Short mmCIF file of C-alpha atoms and ligand atoms in Angstrom, two decimals:
data_model
loop_
_atom_site.label_atom_id
_atom_site.label_comp_id
_atom_site.label_asym_id
_atom_site.label_seq_id
_atom_site.Cartn_x
_atom_site.Cartn_y
_atom_site.Cartn_z
CA MET A 25 10.59 7.21 -22.12
CA ALA A 26 11.55 9.97 -19.69
CA ASN A 27 15.23 11.33 -19.41
CA PRO A 28 16.62 10.25 -16.01
CA GLY A 29 19.57 11.82 -14.68
CA VAL A 30 22.71 9.85 -14.56
CA THR A 31 21.90 8.16 -11.10
CA GLY A 32 18.33 7.54 -12.44
CA ARG A 33 19.65 6.15 -15.69
CA SER A 34 22.12 3.67 -13.93
CA LEU A 35 19.37 2.66 -11.52
CA VAL A 36 16.87 1.83 -14.38
CA ASP A 37 19.62 -0.20 -16.12
CA GLY A 38 20.38 -1.90 -12.80
CA LEU A 39 16.55 -2.64 -12.40
CA LYS A 40 16.56 -4.00 -15.95
CA SER A 41 19.31 -6.27 -15.25
CA ARG A 42 17.73 -7.60 -12.03
CA ASP A 43 20.48 -6.07 -9.81
CA ARG A 44 19.17 -6.45 -6.35
CA LYS A 45 21.37 -3.37 -4.97
CA ALA A 46 19.99 -1.22 -7.61
CA LEU A 47 16.50 -2.17 -6.49
CA ALA A 48 17.31 -1.22 -2.97
CA ARG A 49 18.70 2.12 -3.96
CA ALA A 50 15.88 2.75 -6.38
CA ILE A 51 13.39 2.05 -3.43
CA SER A 52 15.14 4.26 -1.08
CA LEU A 53 15.38 7.08 -3.74
CA VAL A 54 11.53 7.13 -4.21
CA GLU A 55 10.67 6.48 -0.64
CA ASN A 56 12.71 9.46 0.53
CA ARG A 57 11.50 11.50 -2.47
CA GLN A 58 15.16 12.21 -3.31
CA GLU A 59 16.05 14.16 -6.47
CA GLY A 60 15.52 12.30 -9.60
CA PHE A 61 12.55 10.22 -8.07
CA ARG A 62 10.11 11.34 -10.50
CA GLU A 63 12.14 10.66 -13.29
CA LEU A 64 12.94 7.02 -12.06
CA LEU A 65 9.19 6.45 -11.54
CA ALA A 66 8.34 7.61 -15.05
CA SER A 67 11.02 5.49 -16.58
CA VAL A 68 9.76 2.47 -14.84
CA HIS A 69 6.15 3.15 -15.49
CA SER A 70 5.67 1.15 -18.65
CA TYR A 71 7.01 -1.94 -16.90
CA THR A 72 4.56 -1.92 -14.03
CA GLY A 73 1.25 -3.61 -13.84
CA ARG A 74 2.38 -7.10 -13.80
CA ALA A 75 2.88 -7.91 -10.20
CA PHE A 76 -0.20 -8.75 -8.18
CA ARG A 77 -0.27 -6.70 -4.95
CA ILE A 78 -1.70 -8.18 -1.92
CA GLY A 79 -2.10 -6.18 1.35
CA ILE A 80 -1.90 -8.15 4.65
CA THR A 81 -3.19 -6.36 7.74
CA GLY A 82 -4.64 -6.80 11.02
CA PRO A 83 -3.46 -6.19 14.54
CA PRO A 84 0.01 -6.27 15.82
CA GLY A 85 1.06 -9.74 16.91
CA ALA A 86 -1.90 -11.64 14.87
CA GLY A 87 0.69 -13.39 12.76
CA LYS A 88 0.79 -11.32 9.82
CA SER A 89 4.69 -11.59 9.24
CA THR A 90 4.58 -15.30 9.92
CA LEU A 91 1.88 -15.85 7.04
CA VAL A 92 3.80 -13.54 4.82
CA ASP A 93 6.89 -15.72 5.31
CA ALA A 94 4.60 -18.74 4.59
CA LEU A 95 3.24 -17.25 1.68
CA ALA A 96 6.39 -16.16 0.07
CA SER A 97 8.22 -19.36 0.80
CA HIS A 98 5.18 -21.26 -0.79
CA TRP A 99 5.67 -19.30 -3.97
CA ALA A 100 9.44 -19.06 -4.09
CA GLN A 101 9.35 -22.90 -3.94
CA SER A 102 7.15 -23.04 -6.95
CA GLY A 103 9.52 -20.47 -8.86
CA LYS A 104 7.77 -17.39 -8.21
CA ARG A 105 9.46 -14.17 -7.61
CA VAL A 106 7.98 -12.49 -4.37
CA GLY A 107 8.76 -8.97 -3.08
CA ILE A 108 7.61 -8.07 0.53
CA VAL A 109 7.24 -4.40 1.76
CA ALA A 110 6.74 -4.42 5.56
CA VAL A 111 5.37 -1.09 6.47
CA ASP A 112 5.83 0.37 9.77
CA PRO A 113 4.42 3.62 10.21
CA THR A 114 5.36 3.65 14.09
CA SER A 115 8.90 4.02 13.52
CA PRO A 116 11.49 5.70 14.10
CA PHE A 117 11.09 4.10 17.58
CA SER A 118 10.55 0.74 16.58
CA GLY A 119 13.83 -0.33 15.29
CA GLY A 120 13.48 -3.63 17.42
CA ALA A 121 10.30 -4.62 15.77
CA LEU A 122 11.63 -3.99 12.19
CA LEU A 123 14.87 -5.79 13.29
CA GLY A 124 12.48 -8.69 14.67
CA ASP A 125 10.71 -8.79 11.26
CA ARG A 126 14.14 -9.05 9.43
CA VAL A 127 15.30 -11.95 11.79
CA ARG A 128 12.02 -13.68 11.53
CA MET A 129 12.14 -13.52 7.74
CA GLY A 130 15.78 -14.19 7.81
CA LYS A 131 15.10 -17.76 6.41
CA LEU A 132 13.36 -16.07 3.55
CA SER A 133 16.12 -13.94 2.37
CA GLU A 134 17.90 -17.29 1.35
CA TYR A 135 15.57 -17.52 -1.53
CA PRO A 136 17.04 -15.51 -4.54
CA GLU A 137 13.32 -15.12 -5.71
CA VAL A 138 12.38 -13.31 -2.45
CA PHE A 139 13.26 -9.59 -1.75
CA ILE A 140 12.22 -8.15 1.52
CA ARG A 141 12.05 -4.33 2.24
CA SER A 142 11.01 -2.72 5.62
CA MET A 143 9.85 0.77 5.34
CA ALA A 144 10.58 2.75 8.33
CA THR A 145 8.17 5.33 7.14
CA ARG A 146 7.38 8.77 9.14
CA GLY A 147 5.18 11.37 8.14
CA SER A 148 1.64 11.88 6.95
CA THR A 149 -0.94 8.95 6.35
CA GLY A 150 -0.58 9.95 2.79
CA GLY A 151 3.09 10.02 2.64
CA VAL A 152 3.22 6.49 3.98
CA ALA A 153 0.79 5.18 1.31
CA ALA A 154 2.70 7.19 -1.59
CA ALA A 155 5.92 5.77 -0.57
CA THR A 156 4.44 2.39 -0.38
CA ARG A 157 2.82 2.62 -3.93
CA ASP A 158 6.06 4.15 -5.39
CA ALA A 159 8.17 1.25 -3.71
CA CYS A 160 5.55 -1.23 -5.24
CA SER A 161 5.92 0.24 -8.62
CA VAL A 162 9.69 -0.04 -8.57
CA MET A 163 9.50 -3.81 -7.35
CA ASP A 164 6.69 -4.37 -10.05
CA ALA A 165 9.03 -2.99 -12.62
CA PHE A 166 11.83 -5.13 -11.27
CA GLY A 167 9.84 -8.46 -12.15
CA PHE A 168 8.10 -9.78 -9.29
CA ASP A 169 5.05 -11.94 -9.59
CA TRP A 170 3.76 -11.40 -6.08
CA LEU A 171 4.09 -8.41 -4.06
CA LEU A 172 2.99 -8.67 -0.42
CA VAL A 173 2.63 -5.44 1.72
CA GLU A 174 2.37 -6.07 5.34
CA THR A 175 1.09 -3.26 7.61
CA VAL A 176 1.27 -3.03 11.37
CA GLY A 177 -2.27 -2.27 13.15
CA VAL A 178 -5.57 -1.49 11.67
CA GLY A 179 -5.70 2.28 11.67
CA GLN A 180 -6.27 4.84 9.05
CA ILE A 181 -2.72 4.71 7.71
CA GLU A 182 -3.21 0.97 7.04
CA ILE A 183 -6.51 1.52 5.26
CA GLU A 184 -4.64 3.80 3.06
CA VAL A 185 -1.89 1.63 2.26
CA MET A 186 -4.25 -1.03 1.65
CA ASN A 187 -5.88 1.06 -0.95
CA VAL A 188 -2.71 0.88 -3.05
CA CYS A 189 -2.85 -2.87 -3.10
CA ASP A 190 -5.06 -4.93 -5.77
CA ALA A 191 -6.47 -7.02 -2.84
CA VAL A 192 -6.47 -7.17 0.80
CA CYS A 193 -6.43 -10.07 3.24
CA VAL A 194 -7.18 -9.40 6.96
CA VAL A 195 -5.70 -11.32 10.03
CA PHE A 196 -7.61 -11.95 13.12
CA VAL A 197 -6.94 -14.00 16.13
CA PRO A 198 -9.07 -15.49 18.84
CA GLU A 199 -7.88 -12.99 21.42
CA SER A 200 -8.51 -10.03 19.31
CA GLY A 201 -12.06 -10.99 20.07
CA ASP A 202 -14.86 -9.16 18.57
CA GLY A 203 -14.77 -9.38 14.82
CA ILE A 204 -17.46 -6.70 14.80
CA GLN A 205 -14.73 -4.22 16.04
CA ALA A 206 -13.11 -4.55 12.66
CA LEU A 207 -16.17 -3.60 10.81
CA LYS A 208 -15.97 -0.27 12.50
CA ALA A 209 -12.36 0.06 11.40
CA GLY A 210 -13.39 -0.09 7.87
CA LEU A 211 -11.39 -3.32 7.32
CA ILE A 212 -14.19 -5.48 6.50
CA GLU A 213 -15.06 -3.31 3.66
CA ILE A 214 -11.89 -3.26 1.98
CA ALA A 215 -10.76 -7.03 2.39
CA GLN A 216 -11.66 -10.05 0.24
CA VAL A 217 -9.86 -12.58 2.26
CA PHE A 218 -10.26 -13.27 5.81
CA VAL A 219 -7.99 -15.18 8.01
CA VAL A 220 -8.40 -16.39 11.64
CA ASN A 221 -4.84 -17.20 12.72
CA LYS A 222 -3.59 -19.06 15.70
CA ALA A 223 -6.12 -21.78 15.35
CA ASP A 224 -4.24 -23.60 18.01
CA ARG A 225 -5.80 -21.28 20.51
CA PRO A 226 -9.32 -21.49 21.94
CA GLY A 227 -12.14 -19.43 20.26
CA ALA A 228 -10.95 -19.83 16.72
CA PRO A 229 -13.87 -21.33 15.25
CA GLN A 230 -16.23 -19.24 17.15
CA LEU A 231 -14.44 -16.07 15.57
CA ALA A 232 -14.68 -17.71 12.17
CA SER A 233 -18.28 -18.23 12.46
CA GLU A 234 -18.79 -14.75 13.83
CA LEU A 235 -17.13 -13.35 10.83
CA GLU A 236 -18.99 -15.32 8.45
CA SER A 237 -22.11 -14.20 9.72
CA VAL A 238 -20.92 -10.42 9.44
CA LEU A 239 -19.72 -11.16 5.90
CA HIS A 240 -22.88 -12.99 4.73
CA LEU A 241 -24.25 -9.81 3.15
CA LYS A 242 -21.11 -9.26 1.36
CA GLN A 243 -20.88 -12.95 0.26
CA GLU A 244 -24.34 -12.77 -1.40
CA THR A 245 -23.28 -9.85 -3.65
CA GLY A 246 -20.72 -9.93 -6.51
CA GLY A 247 -18.89 -12.98 -7.70
CA TRP A 248 -16.47 -13.48 -4.78
CA ASP A 249 -17.38 -15.51 -1.89
CA TYR A 250 -15.01 -13.61 0.56
CA PRO A 251 -13.68 -16.73 2.18
CA VAL A 252 -12.78 -16.99 5.94
CA LEU A 253 -9.85 -19.15 6.45
CA THR A 254 -8.34 -20.82 9.54
CA THR A 255 -4.52 -20.94 9.79
CA GLU A 256 -1.81 -21.94 12.22
CA ALA A 257 1.00 -20.02 10.73
CA VAL A 258 3.79 -20.91 12.89
CA ASN A 259 2.96 -24.51 11.73
CA HIS A 260 2.18 -23.79 8.15
CA ARG A 261 -1.21 -25.41 8.70
CA GLY A 262 -3.80 -23.76 6.35
CA THR A 263 -1.18 -21.64 4.62
CA ARG A 264 -1.14 -23.45 1.50
CA GLU A 265 -4.97 -23.20 1.37
CA LEU A 266 -4.44 -19.38 1.98
CA ALA A 267 -2.06 -19.21 -1.01
CA GLY A 268 -4.70 -21.08 -3.14
CA THR A 269 -7.40 -18.57 -2.18
CA VAL A 270 -5.02 -15.65 -3.09
CA GLU A 271 -4.33 -17.33 -6.25
CA ARG A 272 -8.15 -18.09 -6.92
CA LEU A 273 -8.72 -14.24 -6.21
CA LYS A 274 -6.13 -12.97 -8.53
CA VAL A 275 -7.71 -15.18 -11.46
CA HIS A 276 -11.21 -14.07 -10.38
CA LEU A 277 -10.09 -10.42 -10.58
CA GLU A 278 -8.39 -10.77 -14.03
CA THR A 279 -11.07 -12.92 -15.64
CA GLN A 280 -13.90 -10.72 -14.70
CA GLY A 281 -11.98 -7.47 -15.62
CA HIS A 282 -12.35 -6.40 -12.17
CA LEU A 283 -8.36 -5.85 -11.95
CA THR A 284 -8.80 -3.19 -14.49
CA HIS A 285 -11.23 -1.46 -12.49
CA VAL A 286 -9.31 -1.57 -9.38
CA ARG A 287 -6.50 -0.23 -11.05
CA GLN A 288 -8.26 2.64 -12.70
CA ARG A 289 -9.59 3.20 -9.14
CA GLN A 290 -6.01 3.27 -7.90
CA ALA A 291 -5.04 5.56 -10.72
CA LEU A 292 -7.67 8.16 -9.96
CA SER A 293 -6.85 8.53 -6.39
CA HIS A 294 -3.27 8.61 -7.24
CA LEU A 295 -3.96 11.47 -9.61
CA GLU A 296 -6.20 13.18 -7.07
CA ASN A 297 -3.44 12.83 -4.34
CA ILE A 298 -0.85 14.37 -6.81
CA LEU A 299 -3.02 17.52 -7.24
CA ARG A 300 -3.90 17.59 -3.62
CA GLU A 301 -0.18 17.58 -2.87
CA ARG A 302 0.58 20.30 -5.32
CA LEU A 303 -2.38 22.40 -4.28
CA HIS A 304 -1.09 22.25 -0.87
CA LEU A 305 2.22 23.31 -1.91
CA TYR A 306 1.10 26.12 -3.90
CA LEU A 307 -1.21 27.49 -1.00
CA SER A 308 1.53 27.00 1.70
CA GLY A 309 4.59 28.06 -0.60
CA GLN A 310 3.30 31.49 -2.15
CA SER A 311 5.36 33.93 -0.57
CA ASP A 312 3.22 36.91 -1.70
CA LEU A 313 0.10 34.92 -0.93
CA GLY A 314 1.09 34.96 2.72
CA SER A 315 0.07 38.69 3.14
CA GLN A 316 -2.96 38.40 0.72
CA TRP A 317 -3.95 35.41 2.97
CA THR A 318 -4.01 37.45 6.09
CA ASP A 319 -5.97 40.21 4.32
CA LEU A 320 -8.41 37.85 3.31
CA ALA A 321 -9.03 36.51 6.80
CA GLU A 322 -9.23 40.04 8.25
CA GLN A 323 -12.01 40.80 5.72
CA ILE A 324 -13.78 37.58 6.39
CA VAL A 325 -13.65 38.32 10.09
CA ALA A 326 -14.75 41.87 9.58
CA GLY A 327 -17.71 40.62 7.58
CA ASP A 328 -16.42 42.39 4.18
CA LEU A 329 -15.78 39.20 2.31
CA ASP A 330 -17.64 35.72 2.37
CA PRO A 331 -15.41 32.81 2.60
CA HIS A 332 -16.56 31.32 -0.42
CA ARG A 333 -15.69 34.37 -2.39
CA GLY A 334 -12.10 34.51 -0.67
CA ALA A 335 -11.61 30.94 -2.06
CA ASP A 336 -12.79 32.15 -5.58
CA LEU A 337 -10.03 34.99 -5.33
CA ILE A 338 -7.33 32.51 -4.63
CA TRP A 339 -8.58 29.96 -7.05
CA GLU A 340 -8.43 32.68 -9.89
CA ARG A 341 -4.94 33.53 -8.92
CA LEU A 342 -4.23 29.61 -8.90
CA LEU A 343 -5.37 29.24 -12.53
CA GLN A 344 -3.15 31.90 -13.84
CA SER A 345 -0.02 30.10 -12.38
CA ASP A 346 2.14 27.11 -13.09
CA LEU A 347 1.47 24.07 -10.41
CA PRO A 348 4.18 23.82 -8.13
CA ARG A 349 5.99 20.36 -7.83
CA ALA A 350 6.82 18.32 -4.86
CA PRO A 351 10.34 18.43 -3.41
CA GLY A 352 12.81 16.70 -5.80
CA ASP A 353 10.11 16.68 -8.27
CA LYS A 354 11.94 18.50 -11.03
N1 GDP B 21 0.32 -20.16 18.78
C1 GDP B 21 0.44 -19.41 17.55
N2 GDP B 21 1.50 -18.48 17.51
C2 GDP B 21 1.62 -17.91 16.22
C3 GDP B 21 1.01 -18.42 15.06
N3 GDP B 21 1.28 -17.67 14.16
C4 GDP B 21 2.05 -16.66 14.62
N4 GDP B 21 2.56 -16.89 15.86
C5 GDP B 21 3.39 -16.26 16.84
O1 GDP B 21 2.76 -14.82 17.09
C6 GDP B 21 3.75 -13.95 17.20
C7 GDP B 21 3.60 -12.60 16.42
O2 GDP B 21 3.58 -13.25 15.05
P1 GDP B 21 3.96 -12.09 13.97
O3 GDP B 21 3.96 -12.72 12.63
O4 GDP B 21 5.12 -11.23 14.29
O5 GDP B 21 2.75 -11.10 13.90
P2 GDP B 21 2.54 -9.68 13.26
O6 GDP B 21 2.83 -8.71 14.19
O7 GDP B 21 0.98 -9.77 12.79
O8 GDP B 21 3.54 -9.57 12.10
C8 GDP B 21 5.09 -14.72 16.78
O9 GDP B 21 5.62 -15.04 18.19
C9 GDP B 21 4.69 -15.87 16.03
O10 GDP B 21 5.61 -16.97 16.06
C10 GDP B 21 0.11 -19.41 15.20
O11 GDP B 21 -0.65 -19.85 14.46
N5 GDP B 21 -0.17 -19.85 16.47
MG1 MG B 22 4.60 -8.18 11.59
#
């Protein structure tokens, strides 16, 4: 067990005694990379791995929050503990949307089994995914059975955030039209469960069958059937089936040993990200490297040094130094 600072230790104690205020503070600490965040993550690490993380993604307005609400109420009613992370990378200007989510999910907060966190995360793509992953780790250690991670939109940030989840559900609506568009966005590759929401609107069955034909190849490989479900989230139609499908997916992944593979892949990419971040810090933070850097660039442009040899010179120096750490990462 690591040796967290005073704040870290009391937070860890708070988490162990299932204090929701401690949970909220611990998430802020890791989200903002405040001093002690690394000790906190180290202290909770051995308590993680029990929660199943489901990413819910799809275009804005598709009904993701409404579906998350339905899933969380369903599981809360059967005595499960559910954590929700709503990631909104468009902040800080979307206070309204975040508030909207809170209001819409207001009913949920009446369940003591449900905890909702909106992350108004700024910064780089990698930063959003890292903050989400670390927030999930803290929530996992707190003892949730299910973690639902909702993202806004279908861009690169969402795909990175979905990569920190164990499974992904992608939500479409009839008016989002062409299911093939999503294929281009890479969503079809990363998702296991497909939902056509707003089934009360025209075009839902057509979209569902279009998706099914796109998924045909995927459905023929591996032991999972990549189901396409039709829901009407506002009226809780089809949402029980969706919960059942997600439960079936969890069992499938666990019994086939796929979950371990998924998590090992996550761990590898996490290691890679940490090293990449440190390397970046090393390259940008070396005060004396600044002038060497310029020298190397001059030599390269003058034709006296080839860029690969230049990189070798920096690499040799790097191997002789200690790796720097991220801010707050003492
Ligand atoms: N007609 C219809 N509207 C829905 C359905 N599900 C959600 N909505 C509405 O669509 C809007 C966007 O829903 P929301 O869950 O916030 O979408 P998100 O942006 O994907 O999280 C809200 O006004 C919901 O009430 C549905 O099945 N049918
Ligand atoms: Mg939403």
